[in-house]
Amino acid sequence: MTQTTTASPYRADEHGFFGEFGGAPLPPFLVEPIAEVAREYAKASADPAFQEEYQALLSKYVGRPSLLYFAENLTAKLGGAKVYLKREDLNHTGAHKINHCLGEALLAKRMGKTKVIAETGAGQHGVALATAAALVGLECEIHMGAIDVAKQHPNVVRMELLGAKVVSVEEGGKTLKEAVDSAFGVYAANPEEYFFAIGSVVGPHPYPSMVRDFQSVVGREARAQVLEAEGRLPDYLIAAVGGGSNAMGLFDAFLEDEGVGIIGVEPAGEGLEGTRHAATMTLGTPGMLHGMHTKVLQDANGEPSAVHSIASGIDYPGVGPQHARLEQLGRAEYVTATDAETLDAFQLLTRTEGIIPALESSHAVAHAVKLAPTLPADAVIIVNLSGRGDKDVDFVAERLAQQA
Ligand SMILES: *Cc1c(COP(=O)(O)O)cnc(C)c1O
């Protein structure tokens, strides 16, 4: 694992700035609690005992390393570049999120906190955090908008079975935005007991760098695995981008390999013309959101826009500041996939490989479907399959029935 401050142009400075992006613009009552997290994370990341404990959980509990799978059938079907899938869907709990939730839980424990707290939208982050808290031996409190509580009932049940307290937030629009405010309110009132566990490479410093570090195992493994399988580095990496954690996890180990193309895929939803999308990198403008300066989909008053995606894990009006920086430096490019393209990719991977991908990950697959046929047969693409699609099968079946 790497330090958060190095000379790399792609990394943050000691204050968490990726160029103009990042930082920690916070209300005064949150400045000291978050500064404490930054100090303690810096110590933990330099402590071999902490790293060993974390690595041991990744191998003995998560089941790492995850496979780098050559999708031979898909490759044959697309005609062109070889497509490899980094199988984060095979992790315990079925997605990449467990990687950073375990890291955050371990840090919370090291800091002497007794509770981890977070907001969740669709419930995926809440379930991963409740899992990590159960394992590490911490209480867990998850704030969730009342509308999401009703919509995502199975995840609420999972969190409660795992021992978490789920707080239904009744204010305002009763969704993610209110859940964030509610959870931060509780945290700010009692930072001695609570550790705030952010669910992606977003929020104030140190979270964008810290969550990336915890996810960077994905790219380190993939780099070694592709060298073993192909004897060379890939031509492209492709990952879905919501907040951007699975993407940064894959990208991080390849940033200095300038010959490796890096592509993030955002949800174009029902199209980029209207407001039914969540294409923050493509259509967002610089602004403030959730304690960071980054690209934001926002209205004229700087209020975050209502966003949409078929995949509830990536319908976020902001993006991790490192992504904004990588684009600015020309190191990564950001493209989009629509809901319809994503549904097609979901079905294609399921039928050709017998792998049901999460709808979030299906955005990355959708871009591979476009890119692979344009490349020669000796080209290599790695797609981050960030999670499994079991959670999405009822929804997909309904959508396909409507279309029939
Ligand atoms: C939450 C989630 C995402 C989106 O989060 P990022 O921080 O953008 O990676 C992507 N894929 C799956 C399977 C998820 O659960």
CSV table of C-alpha atoms and ligand atoms in Angstrom, one decimal:
chain,number,residue,atom,x,y,z
A,1,MET,CA,0.0,0.0,0.0
A,2,THR,CA,1.1,3.5,-0.8
A,3,GLN,CA,1.4,6.7,1.1
A,4,THR,CA,-1.1,9.4,0.4
A,5,THR,CA,1.6,11.9,-0.3
A,6,THR,CA,4.1,11.3,-3.0
A,7,ALA,CA,5.6,13.3,-5.9
A,8,SER,CA,3.3,11.6,-8.5
A,9,PRO,CA,1.2,14.1,-10.4
A,10,TYR,CA,-1.7,11.7,-10.0
A,11,ARG,CA,-1.6,11.7,-6.2
A,12,ALA,CA,-2.9,14.2,-3.7
A,13,ASP,CA,-0.7,16.7,-1.9
A,14,GLU,CA,-0.5,16.5,1.9
A,15,HIS,CA,-3.7,18.5,2.2
A,16,GLY,CA,-5.6,16.2,0.0
A,17,PHE,CA,-5.5,18.3,-3.2
A,18,PHE,CA,-5.4,16.6,-6.6
A,19,GLY,CA,-4.5,19.9,-8.3
A,20,GLU,CA,-7.5,22.1,-7.8
A,21,PHE,CA,-9.7,19.1,-6.8
A,22,GLY,CA,-10.2,17.4,-3.5
A,23,GLY,CA,-9.3,19.2,-0.2
A,24,ALA,CA,-11.5,19.2,2.8
A,25,PRO,CA,-13.9,22.1,2.7
A,26,LEU,CA,-16.0,21.4,5.8
A,27,PRO,CA,-18.2,23.1,8.3
A,28,PRO,CA,-16.1,24.0,11.4
A,29,PHE,CA,-17.7,21.3,13.6
A,30,LEU,CA,-16.3,18.6,11.3
A,31,VAL,CA,-12.8,20.0,10.7
A,32,GLU,CA,-11.1,18.4,13.8
A,33,PRO,CA,-12.9,15.0,13.7
A,34,ILE,CA,-11.9,14.6,10.0
A,35,ALA,CA,-8.4,15.9,10.7
A,36,GLU,CA,-8.0,13.2,13.3
A,37,VAL,CA,-9.0,10.5,10.8
A,38,ALA,CA,-6.3,11.9,8.4
A,39,ARG,CA,-3.6,11.9,11.1
A,40,GLU,CA,-4.5,8.4,12.3
A,41,TYR,CA,-4.7,7.0,8.7
A,42,ALA,CA,-1.3,8.4,7.9
A,43,LYS,CA,0.1,6.5,10.9
A,44,ALA,CA,-1.8,3.3,10.2
A,45,SER,CA,-0.8,3.2,6.5
A,46,ALA,CA,2.9,3.4,7.6
A,47,ASP,CA,2.5,0.7,10.2
A,48,PRO,CA,3.4,-2.8,9.0
A,49,ALA,CA,1.2,-4.4,11.7
A,50,PHE,CA,-1.9,-2.6,10.4
A,51,GLN,CA,-1.1,-3.5,6.9
A,52,GLU,CA,-0.5,-7.2,7.8
A,53,GLU,CA,-3.8,-7.4,9.6
A,54,TYR,CA,-5.6,-5.8,6.7
A,55,GLN,CA,-3.9,-8.1,4.1
A,56,ALA,CA,-4.7,-11.1,6.2
A,57,LEU,CA,-8.4,-10.3,6.2
A,58,LEU,CA,-8.3,-9.8,2.4
A,59,SER,CA,-6.9,-13.2,1.8
A,60,LYS,CA,-8.6,-15.2,4.6
A,61,TYR,CA,-12.0,-13.5,4.7
A,62,VAL,CA,-12.6,-11.8,1.4
A,63,GLY,CA,-11.0,-14.6,-0.6
A,64,ARG,CA,-8.4,-12.6,-2.4
A,65,PRO,CA,-6.7,-12.6,-4.8
A,66,SER,CA,-9.8,-12.5,-7.1
A,67,LEU,CA,-9.5,-14.1,-10.5
A,68,LEU,CA,-8.4,-12.4,-13.6
A,69,TYR,CA,-10.6,-14.3,-16.0
A,70,PHE,CA,-10.1,-14.5,-19.7
A,71,ALA,CA,-13.6,-14.2,-21.2
A,72,GLU,CA,-12.9,-16.3,-24.2
A,73,ASN,CA,-16.5,-16.7,-25.4
A,74,LEU,CA,-17.2,-13.0,-25.1
A,75,THR,CA,-13.9,-12.2,-26.9
A,76,ALA,CA,-14.9,-14.5,-29.8
A,77,LYS,CA,-18.3,-13.0,-30.0
A,78,LEU,CA,-17.1,-9.4,-30.1
A,79,GLY,CA,-14.2,-10.1,-32.4
A,80,GLY,CA,-11.1,-8.0,-31.6
A,81,ALA,CA,-9.2,-7.5,-28.4
A,82,LYS,CA,-8.9,-10.1,-25.7
A,83,VAL,CA,-11.3,-9.3,-22.8
A,84,TYR,CA,-10.3,-10.1,-19.3
A,85,LEU,CA,-12.6,-9.7,-16.3
A,86,LYS,CA,-11.3,-8.8,-12.9
A,87,ARG,CA,-13.7,-10.8,-10.8
A,88,GLU,CA,-14.5,-8.6,-7.8
A,89,ASP,CA,-18.0,-10.3,-8.0
A,90,LEU,CA,-16.3,-13.3,-6.4
A,91,ASN,CA,-15.4,-11.5,-3.2
A,92,HIS,CA,-17.3,-12.4,0.0
A,93,THR,CA,-20.5,-10.3,-0.1
A,94,GLY,CA,-20.2,-10.1,-3.9
A,95,ALA,CA,-18.6,-6.8,-4.7
A,96,HIS,CA,-15.5,-4.7,-4.3
A,97,LYS,CA,-17.0,-2.6,-1.4
A,98,ILE,CA,-15.9,-5.1,1.2
A,99,ASN,CA,-12.2,-4.2,0.4
A,100,HIS,CA,-12.5,-0.6,1.8
A,101,CYS,CA,-15.1,-1.4,4.4
A,102,LEU,CA,-12.7,-3.8,6.1
A,103,GLY,CA,-9.9,-1.2,6.0
A,104,GLU,CA,-12.2,1.5,7.5
A,105,ALA,CA,-13.4,-0.8,10.2
A,106,LEU,CA,-9.9,-1.8,11.2
A,107,LEU,CA,-8.9,1.9,11.3
A,108,ALA,CA,-11.9,2.7,13.4
A,109,LYS,CA,-11.0,0.0,15.9
A,110,ARG,CA,-7.3,1.1,16.0
A,111,MET,CA,-8.5,4.7,16.8
A,112,GLY,CA,-10.5,3.3,19.8
A,113,LYS,CA,-13.9,4.0,18.3
A,114,THR,CA,-16.8,1.7,19.2
A,115,LYS,CA,-19.1,2.5,16.3
A,116,VAL,CA,-19.0,2.9,12.6
A,117,ILE,CA,-21.6,5.1,11.0
A,118,ALA,CA,-22.5,5.8,7.3
A,119,GLU,CA,-25.3,6.7,5.0
A,120,THR,CA,-26.4,4.3,2.3
A,121,GLY,CA,-28.6,4.8,-0.8
A,122,ALA,CA,-29.4,1.4,-2.3
A,123,GLY,CA,-28.0,-0.3,0.7
A,124,GLN,CA,-24.9,-1.9,-0.8
A,125,HIS,CA,-22.5,0.2,1.2
A,126,GLY,CA,-24.6,-0.4,4.3
A,127,VAL,CA,-24.5,-4.1,3.9
A,128,ALA,CA,-20.7,-4.2,3.3
A,129,LEU,CA,-20.0,-2.0,6.3
A,130,ALA,CA,-22.4,-4.0,8.5
A,131,THR,CA,-20.5,-7.1,7.5
A,132,ALA,CA,-17.1,-5.6,8.3
A,133,ALA,CA,-18.4,-4.3,11.6
A,134,ALA,CA,-19.7,-7.7,12.6
A,135,LEU,CA,-16.3,-9.3,11.8
A,136,VAL,CA,-14.1,-6.7,13.4
A,137,GLY,CA,-16.4,-6.3,16.5
A,138,LEU,CA,-17.8,-2.8,16.2
A,139,GLU,CA,-21.4,-1.5,16.4
A,140,CYS,CA,-22.8,-0.2,13.1
A,141,GLU,CA,-25.3,2.5,12.4
A,142,ILE,CA,-26.6,3.1,8.9
A,143,HIS,CA,-28.7,6.1,7.9
A,144,MET,CA,-31.0,5.6,5.0
A,145,GLY,CA,-33.8,7.8,3.5
A,146,ALA,CA,-37.3,6.5,4.3
A,147,ILE,CA,-38.0,6.0,0.6
A,148,ASP,CA,-34.9,3.9,0.1
A,149,VAL,CA,-35.7,1.9,3.3
A,150,ALA,CA,-39.0,0.9,1.6
A,151,LYS,CA,-37.4,0.3,-1.8
A,152,GLN,CA,-34.4,-1.7,-0.7
A,153,HIS,CA,-36.1,-3.9,1.9
A,154,PRO,CA,-33.8,-7.0,1.4
A,155,ASN,CA,-30.7,-4.9,2.2
A,156,VAL,CA,-32.4,-3.4,5.3
A,157,VAL,CA,-33.1,-7.0,6.5
A,158,ARG,CA,-29.5,-8.0,5.7
A,159,MET,CA,-28.0,-5.1,7.7
A,160,GLU,CA,-30.3,-5.8,10.7
A,161,LEU,CA,-29.4,-9.5,10.6
A,162,LEU,CA,-25.7,-8.4,10.7
A,163,GLY,CA,-26.5,-6.5,13.8
A,164,ALA,CA,-26.6,-3.0,12.4
A,165,LYS,CA,-29.0,-0.3,13.5
A,166,VAL,CA,-30.8,1.1,10.5
A,167,VAL,CA,-32.0,4.7,11.0
A,168,SER,CA,-34.9,5.7,8.6
A,169,VAL,CA,-34.5,9.4,7.7
A,170,GLU,CA,-37.9,11.1,7.3
A,171,GLU,CA,-36.6,14.6,6.5
A,172,GLY,CA,-37.0,16.4,3.1
A,173,GLY,CA,-36.9,14.1,0.0
A,174,LYS,CA,-36.2,11.1,2.3
A,175,THR,CA,-33.4,9.8,0.1
A,176,LEU,CA,-29.6,9.7,0.0
A,177,LYS,CA,-29.0,13.5,0.4
A,178,GLU,CA,-31.0,13.6,3.7
A,179,ALA,CA,-29.3,10.4,4.9
A,180,VAL,CA,-25.9,12.0,4.4
A,181,ASP,CA,-26.9,15.1,6.5
A,182,SER,CA,-28.5,12.9,9.2
A,183,ALA,CA,-25.4,10.6,9.6
A,184,PHE,CA,-23.0,13.5,9.6
A,185,GLY,CA,-25.1,15.2,12.3
A,186,VAL,CA,-24.9,12.2,14.6
A,187,TYR,CA,-21.2,11.8,13.9
A,188,ALA,CA,-20.4,15.4,14.6
A,189,ALA,CA,-22.2,15.2,17.9
A,190,ASN,CA,-20.1,12.3,19.1
A,191,PRO,CA,-16.8,11.8,17.2
A,192,GLU,CA,-15.2,10.2,20.2
A,193,GLU,CA,-17.4,7.1,19.8
A,194,TYR,CA,-18.1,7.1,16.0
A,195,PHE,CA,-15.9,6.6,12.9
A,196,PHE,CA,-17.5,7.9,9.7
A,197,ALA,CA,-17.1,5.2,7.0
A,198,ILE,CA,-17.5,6.8,3.6
A,199,GLY,CA,-18.4,4.3,0.8
A,200,SER,CA,-16.3,5.5,-2.1
A,201,VAL,CA,-13.3,7.7,-3.1
A,202,VAL,CA,-15.3,10.8,-2.3
A,203,GLY,CA,-15.7,13.3,0.6
A,204,PRO,CA,-13.0,15.2,2.4
A,205,HIS,CA,-9.3,14.4,2.7
A,206,PRO,CA,-8.2,11.7,3.6
A,207,TYR,CA,-11.1,9.6,2.3
A,208,PRO,CA,-10.4,9.8,-1.5
A,209,SER,CA,-6.8,8.7,-0.9
A,210,MET,CA,-7.6,6.3,1.9
A,211,VAL,CA,-10.5,4.4,0.2
A,212,ARG,CA,-8.3,4.3,-3.0
A,213,ASP,CA,-5.5,2.8,-1.0
A,214,PHE,CA,-7.8,0.1,0.4
A,215,GLN,CA,-9.1,-0.7,-3.1
A,216,SER,CA,-5.7,-0.6,-4.8
A,217,VAL,CA,-5.2,-4.3,-4.2
A,218,VAL,CA,-7.5,-4.8,-7.2
A,219,GLY,CA,-5.1,-3.2,-9.6
A,220,ARG,CA,-1.9,-4.6,-8.0
A,221,GLU,CA,-3.4,-8.1,-8.4
A,222,ALA,CA,-4.6,-7.5,-11.9
A,223,ARG,CA,-1.2,-6.1,-13.0
A,224,ALA,CA,0.6,-9.2,-11.8
A,225,GLN,CA,-2.0,-11.5,-13.2
A,226,VAL,CA,-2.0,-10.0,-16.7
A,227,LEU,CA,1.8,-10.0,-16.8
A,228,GLU,CA,1.6,-13.7,-15.9
A,229,ALA,CA,-1.1,-14.5,-18.5
A,230,GLU,CA,0.0,-12.3,-21.4
A,231,GLY,CA,3.6,-11.4,-20.6
A,232,ARG,CA,2.7,-7.7,-21.0
A,233,LEU,CA,0.6,-4.9,-19.7
A,234,PRO,CA,-3.0,-4.4,-21.1
A,235,ASP,CA,-3.9,-1.8,-23.7
A,236,TYR,CA,-7.0,-0.6,-21.8
A,237,LEU,CA,-8.5,-0.7,-18.3
A,238,ILE,CA,-12.3,-0.2,-18.2
A,239,ALA,CA,-14.3,0.4,-15.0
A,240,ALA,CA,-17.7,1.8,-14.1
A,241,VAL,CA,-17.6,5.1,-12.2
A,242,GLY,CA,-20.1,6.3,-9.7
A,243,GLY,CA,-18.2,7.8,-6.8
A,244,GLY,CA,-15.2,6.0,-8.4
A,245,SER,CA,-13.8,3.5,-5.9
A,246,ASN,CA,-13.8,0.3,-7.9
A,247,ALA,CA,-12.3,2.3,-10.8
A,248,MET,CA,-9.5,3.9,-8.8
A,249,GLY,CA,-8.9,0.5,-7.2
A,250,LEU,CA,-8.1,-1.0,-10.7
A,251,PHE,CA,-6.4,2.1,-12.1
A,252,ASP,CA,-4.0,3.0,-9.3
A,253,ALA,CA,-1.4,0.3,-10.0
A,254,PHE,CA,-1.2,1.4,-13.7
A,255,LEU,CA,-1.1,5.2,-13.4
A,256,GLU,CA,2.6,5.4,-14.1
A,257,ASP,CA,2.3,2.9,-17.1
A,258,GLU,CA,1.6,5.6,-19.6
A,259,GLY,CA,1.0,3.1,-22.4
A,260,VAL,CA,-2.0,1.6,-20.6
A,261,GLY,CA,-5.3,3.4,-21.6
A,262,ILE,CA,-7.6,4.2,-18.7
A,263,ILE,CA,-11.3,4.5,-19.3
A,264,GLY,CA,-14.1,5.2,-16.7
A,265,VAL,CA,-17.7,4.6,-17.8
A,266,GLU,CA,-20.5,6.7,-16.4
A,267,PRO,CA,-24.3,6.2,-16.6
A,268,ALA,CA,-25.9,8.0,-19.5
A,269,GLY,CA,-29.2,6.7,-18.2
A,270,GLU,CA,-32.0,7.5,-20.6
A,271,GLY,CA,-29.7,9.9,-22.6
A,272,LEU,CA,-27.4,12.8,-22.0
A,273,GLU,CA,-29.9,15.4,-23.5
A,274,GLY,CA,-32.2,15.5,-20.5
A,275,THR,CA,-31.7,15.1,-16.8
A,276,ARG,CA,-32.2,11.4,-16.6
A,277,HIS,CA,-28.5,10.5,-16.3
A,278,ALA,CA,-25.6,10.7,-13.9
A,279,ALA,CA,-22.7,11.6,-16.2
A,280,THR,CA,-20.8,13.8,-13.8
A,281,MET,CA,-17.4,13.6,-15.5
A,282,THR,CA,-19.0,14.2,-18.9
A,283,LEU,CA,-21.4,17.0,-18.1
A,284,GLY,CA,-20.6,18.2,-14.6
A,285,THR,CA,-18.8,21.4,-13.7
A,286,PRO,CA,-16.4,22.2,-10.8
A,287,GLY,CA,-18.2,22.7,-7.5
A,288,MET,CA,-18.4,21.7,-3.9
A,289,LEU,CA,-20.2,18.5,-2.7
A,290,HIS,CA,-19.9,16.4,0.5
A,291,GLY,CA,-16.7,18.0,1.7
A,292,MET,CA,-14.7,18.0,-1.5
A,293,HIS,CA,-14.1,20.2,-4.6
A,294,THR,CA,-14.8,18.1,-7.6
A,295,LYS,CA,-16.9,17.9,-10.7
A,296,VAL,CA,-20.6,18.1,-9.8
A,297,LEU,CA,-23.9,17.8,-11.7
A,298,GLN,CA,-25.5,21.0,-10.3
A,299,ASP,CA,-28.2,23.6,-10.9
A,300,ALA,CA,-27.6,27.3,-11.2
A,301,ASN,CA,-27.6,27.7,-7.4
A,302,GLY,CA,-24.9,25.0,-6.9
A,303,GLU,CA,-27.5,22.5,-5.6
A,304,PRO,CA,-26.7,18.9,-6.7
A,305,SER,CA,-29.0,17.8,-9.5
A,306,ALA,CA,-31.4,14.9,-9.2
A,307,VAL,CA,-29.7,12.0,-11.1
A,308,HIS,CA,-30.7,8.7,-12.6
A,309,SER,CA,-29.2,5.4,-13.6
A,310,ILE,CA,-30.5,1.9,-14.0
A,311,ALA,CA,-27.8,1.0,-11.5
A,312,SER,CA,-28.5,2.5,-8.2
A,313,GLY,CA,-24.9,2.2,-7.0
A,314,ILE,CA,-23.6,4.8,-9.5
A,315,ASP,CA,-26.4,7.4,-9.6
A,316,TYR,CA,-24.3,10.0,-7.8
A,317,PRO,CA,-24.1,13.7,-8.8
A,318,GLY,CA,-20.4,14.0,-7.8
A,319,VAL,CA,-17.3,12.0,-8.4
A,320,GLY,CA,-14.0,11.3,-6.6
A,321,PRO,CA,-11.6,14.2,-7.0
A,322,GLN,CA,-8.8,12.0,-8.3
A,323,HIS,CA,-10.9,11.2,-11.4
A,324,ALA,CA,-11.4,14.9,-12.1
A,325,ARG,CA,-7.6,15.3,-11.9
A,326,LEU,CA,-6.8,12.3,-14.0
A,327,GLU,CA,-9.1,13.6,-16.8
A,328,GLN,CA,-7.6,17.1,-16.5
A,329,LEU,CA,-4.1,15.7,-16.9
A,330,GLY,CA,-5.2,13.6,-19.8
A,331,ARG,CA,-4.3,10.4,-18.0
A,332,ALA,CA,-7.8,8.9,-18.1
A,333,GLU,CA,-10.9,9.4,-20.3
A,334,TYR,CA,-14.5,9.2,-19.3
A,335,VAL,CA,-17.2,7.9,-21.5
A,336,THR,CA,-20.8,6.9,-20.9
A,337,ALA,CA,-23.2,3.9,-21.4
A,338,THR,CA,-27.0,4.2,-21.5
A,339,ASP,CA,-29.4,2.1,-19.5
A,340,ALA,CA,-30.3,0.3,-22.7
A,341,GLU,CA,-26.7,-0.5,-23.6
A,342,THR,CA,-26.1,-1.6,-20.1
A,343,LEU,CA,-29.1,-4.0,-20.1
A,344,ASP,CA,-27.8,-5.5,-23.4
A,345,ALA,CA,-24.3,-6.0,-21.9
A,346,PHE,CA,-25.8,-7.6,-18.8
A,347,GLN,CA,-27.6,-10.1,-20.9
A,348,LEU,CA,-24.6,-10.7,-23.3
A,349,LEU,CA,-22.2,-11.5,-20.5
A,350,THR,CA,-24.7,-13.7,-18.7
A,351,ARG,CA,-25.4,-15.7,-21.9
A,352,THR,CA,-21.9,-16.0,-23.3
A,353,GLU,CA,-20.0,-16.6,-20.0
A,354,GLY,CA,-22.5,-17.7,-17.5
A,355,ILE,CA,-21.6,-14.7,-15.3
A,356,ILE,CA,-24.4,-12.4,-14.1
A,357,PRO,CA,-22.8,-9.0,-13.5
A,358,ALA,CA,-24.1,-6.2,-11.3
A,359,LEU,CA,-25.8,-3.4,-13.4
A,360,GLU,CA,-23.1,-1.1,-12.2
A,361,SER,CA,-20.4,-3.3,-13.6
A,362,SER,CA,-22.5,-3.9,-16.8
A,363,HIS,CA,-21.7,-0.2,-17.7
A,364,ALA,CA,-18.0,-1.2,-18.0
A,365,VAL,CA,-18.9,-4.3,-20.0
A,366,ALA,CA,-21.0,-2.2,-22.3
A,367,HIS,CA,-18.0,-0.1,-23.2
A,368,ALA,CA,-15.9,-3.2,-23.8
A,369,VAL,CA,-18.5,-4.3,-26.2
A,370,LYS,CA,-18.0,-1.1,-28.2
A,371,LEU,CA,-14.2,-0.9,-27.9
A,372,ALA,CA,-13.0,-4.5,-28.4
A,373,PRO,CA,-14.1,-4.9,-32.0
A,374,THR,CA,-12.2,-1.7,-32.9
A,375,LEU,CA,-8.9,-3.3,-31.7
A,376,PRO,CA,-6.6,-5.9,-33.1
A,377,ALA,CA,-6.8,-9.5,-31.8
A,378,ASP,CA,-3.5,-9.2,-29.9
A,379,ALA,CA,-4.8,-6.2,-27.9
A,380,VAL,CA,-5.8,-6.7,-24.2
A,381,ILE,CA,-8.6,-5.1,-22.2
A,382,ILE,CA,-9.2,-5.6,-18.5
A,383,VAL,CA,-12.8,-4.9,-17.3
A,384,ASN,CA,-13.4,-4.5,-13.6
A,385,LEU,CA,-16.4,-6.7,-12.8
A,386,SER,CA,-17.1,-4.8,-9.6
A,387,GLY,CA,-19.9,-6.9,-8.4
A,388,ARG,CA,-22.3,-9.8,-9.0
A,389,GLY,CA,-25.8,-9.2,-10.4
A,390,ASP,CA,-27.9,-11.4,-8.1
A,391,LYS,CA,-29.3,-8.2,-6.5
A,392,ASP,CA,-30.5,-7.0,-9.9
A,393,VAL,CA,-32.2,-10.1,-11.4
A,394,ASP,CA,-35.8,-9.3,-10.4
A,395,PHE,CA,-35.5,-5.7,-11.7
A,396,VAL,CA,-33.9,-6.9,-15.0
A,397,ALA,CA,-36.6,-9.6,-15.4
A,398,GLU,CA,-39.3,-7.0,-15.0
A,399,ARG,CA,-37.7,-4.6,-17.5
A,400,LEU,CA,-37.2,-7.3,-20.1
A,401,ALA,CA,-40.9,-8.4,-19.6
A,402,GLN,CA,-42.0,-4.8,-20.3
A,403,GLN,CA,-39.9,-4.7,-23.5
A,404,ALA,CA,-41.2,-8.1,-24.7
B,1,LIG,C1,-21.4,0.6,-5.2
B,1,LIG,C2,-21.0,-0.1,-6.4
B,1,LIG,C3,-20.4,0.6,-7.5
B,1,LIG,C4,-20.1,2.1,-7.5
B,1,LIG,O1,-19.2,2.6,-6.6
B,1,LIG,P1,-17.8,3.1,-7.0
B,1,LIG,O2,-17.3,3.8,-5.8
B,1,LIG,O3,-18.0,4.0,-8.2
B,1,LIG,O4,-17.0,2.0,-7.4
B,1,LIG,C5,-20.0,-0.2,-8.6
B,1,LIG,N1,-20.2,-1.5,-8.7
B,1,LIG,C6,-20.8,-2.1,-7.7
B,1,LIG,C7,-21.1,-3.6,-7.8
B,1,LIG,C8,-21.2,-1.5,-6.5
B,1,LIG,O5,-21.9,-2.1,-5.5
